[in-house]
Amino acid sequence: MPTSEEILARLARIAEDPNRYAEAWKKARGRKVIGTFPMNFPLELVHAAGALPVVVQESGQPITLGRTLLFEFYCGYTRSLTDQAMTGQMEVFDAFFLVDHCVALLGAADAMRFELTDKPIFLAQYMASMDEAWNVPEIRKQIDLLRAQLEEFCGVTITDAAIAHSIRLYNRNRQLLRHLYDLRRAGRIRITAGQMQVLVKSSMVMDVEEHTSLLADYLAALEQENGFGEDLVKLHLSGHFCHAPPIALLDMIESCGAVVVDDDLFAGFRYISTDVPETGDPADGLTRWYFDRNTNVPCSTQAQKTVDWETYLVKSLEKSGAEGVIILMAKFCEPHMLYYPELRKELDRCGVPHLLIETEHLGLPLEQLRTRVEALLERVSRGAVASPAPARHLQPHP
Amino acid sequence: MKSYVMGIDFGSTTAKTVILDLKGKVVVSCVAHMGAVSGEGVKASTEGALKQAGLTQADIGRTVSTGYGRRMLDIADKNFTEITCHARGAVTMVPEARLVIDIGGQDSKVISVDANGLVAQFAMNDRCAAGTGKFLEVLARAMEIRLEDMGDVALAAKEKLKISSMCATFAETEVISLLAEGQTKPDVLGAVHAAIASRTIGLVGRVGKKGPVVMTGGVAKNPAAVHYIQEALGMPLILPGDPQTAGALGAALIALDDYRSEHKAELAAMEEDGIEAQMAEDKACVPGCRGNPTAAPKKGLLGALGF
């Protein structure tokens, strides 16, 4: 039985280089690898078609040729996708499927379509109006369209039974990951933010059954802990859509004297928050999942009057006991950037110390950011115990 | 128990040291100019402060460091960020202040504070040096003018020119272009300072505008920077006597908090001794005086504080 560190190291290698894993999978199975894009694509459909669904990740390589197709003011993820397409880093993928949530991502998909003429790119238009009754049948239509496109591309019939089977497999995977989140929130295990990212990110790119099996082993091998150190400040990490923030940043945050107890990152709890209903028509289940996810963890890319991200965020802090929030935002991520004032307003109203960190494709001024993180932690720690020496007692020289 | 605490602000271009006695009175403060995060510079500052105060490191009970190089100082018992220390120092210098604008060599920050000098919210410049002392340094070189003369020359500006506030490198190109167009140095320098002001106002917007506002950091000594920020802010800036040492003062005050809380019992006993001594003083010239007050043994808090 491998140790938890050994399992994590294996998952980290895959999360770091998902294309290599996909190449090996393809060679071993002789089936197609299909790239999908964040944040709403139902991987179950691709799995039910017998292909390997991979949520395409940002590359750690600098942007070179990609500069010619997308401007610098596109987010790092979309620029990286374009660059990967132009520099031959997407060979392993047979096709790409996406459901729309962002105009920048559509731009990247167009750039990829222009560059990768031999690889089909399928788009289904998912509407973001979550309260409208007409949108439910619209999303269902889009799922049927994706199903038909996948059947044609993979040369198979995707049966309801196959979709239902895939749903059960992905639900099991999400449940195990959510269990880890519950244990971490309760202080019963210590998983760093970087390790949690590895666990979730690897689930986006691996064969679901293999990942679930490794997760089960990991859970069995984990040692129980009794809470976090008293002197560590508990933090919630919020935001960072579409792609994973750099692990070096997450490690730096925790090295300042903090422990991350919860998150709503896409490469985190947002991705695994919601299961697909397992009863009834499976395509209806995938439709329901689209709406349920936004109710469970609201997203600023969608419009729903009955829920909002800031209320969810504050409630999450109550559950996890987090004392502060670090909002991680990919630079030029418009859906996040335009919503940030709402988050800030609510956190201020509730007196929650918070900090915004913008990330870029490459290059983080870690030492400068460390000062900001430490200042946030000092604000939490020193705010709790007011200074014993009132200013008026002090006598600076004139 | 020792009688002094020290705060060191190991900044990007200068090192500042403040030594306090246990009552919180500033015994000495010392600023040393240096190269980027220079160990020699910070040594010059701490040694200079100790020498001026007639003390040695052994007399210091607690040392707290802040600034870019805060973690590089072996003599520091603890370190805190410049955000926390500047807030504490600035509110001590100007107790009514609720917003601190600090523009140093490499960074600029705006901090909203409460009455205890605790940070409520803060914003810092990104890695770009625009709007910092470095921005002025780069442009001083481009315009062949001494850094310390820039402010006075800029105040003589007659025309309102505009340059980019986004990037020091872009700004340098624009400055060269304006000079090539025949614009005067004061007008161009006025635009340089206005660019710093607009950058600063952006940071103020991120934490929320409120007053009274205190300005600290080396750039607070530049009259044109103060003028243009006041104009852009629409509010007066309060300038403390020694704006560069706010961070070091804040660090020293945090050191004092820690030291006093660690030696609470001894200090309380000394306070009592102090009262007894004061009572004795009321009756005699000096406690223990046997006809020679200056040679009388020093006792209690007054003695410990060197009185």
Coordinates of C-alpha atoms in Angstrom, one line a residue, chain A residues 389-397, chain B residues 3-5 18-27 88 92 249 252-253 256-257 260 305:
Chain A
A389 CA 0.0 51.0 24.5
P390 CA -2.5 53.7 23.5
A391 CA -1.0 56.2 21.1
R392 CA -1.6 59.2 23.5
H393 CA 0.9 57.8 26.0
L394 CA 3.7 58.0 23.6
Q395 CA 5.9 61.0 23.2
P396 CA 7.8 61.2 20.0
H397 CA 10.2 64.0 19.9
Chain B
S3 CA 15.7 50.0 29.4
Y4 CA 15.4 50.4 25.7
V5 CA 13.8 48.9 22.6
V18 CA 14.4 54.4 16.2
I19 CA 15.3 53.7 19.8
L20 CA 12.6 54.2 22.5
D21 CA 12.8 54.1 26.3
L22 CA 10.3 52.1 28.2
K23 CA 7.9 55.0 28.4
G24 CA 7.8 55.2 24.7
K25 CA 9.8 58.3 24.4
V26 CA 12.0 58.5 21.3
V27 CA 15.6 58.5 22.5
R88 CA 1.3 52.3 14.0
T92 CA 1.6 57.8 16.9
L249 CA 8.9 54.1 15.0
A252 CA 9.9 50.1 17.9
L253 CA 6.4 50.6 19.4
L256 CA 7.8 48.1 23.3
D257 CA 4.4 46.4 23.5
R260 CA 6.3 45.6 28.4
L305 CA 15.0 55.2 32.7

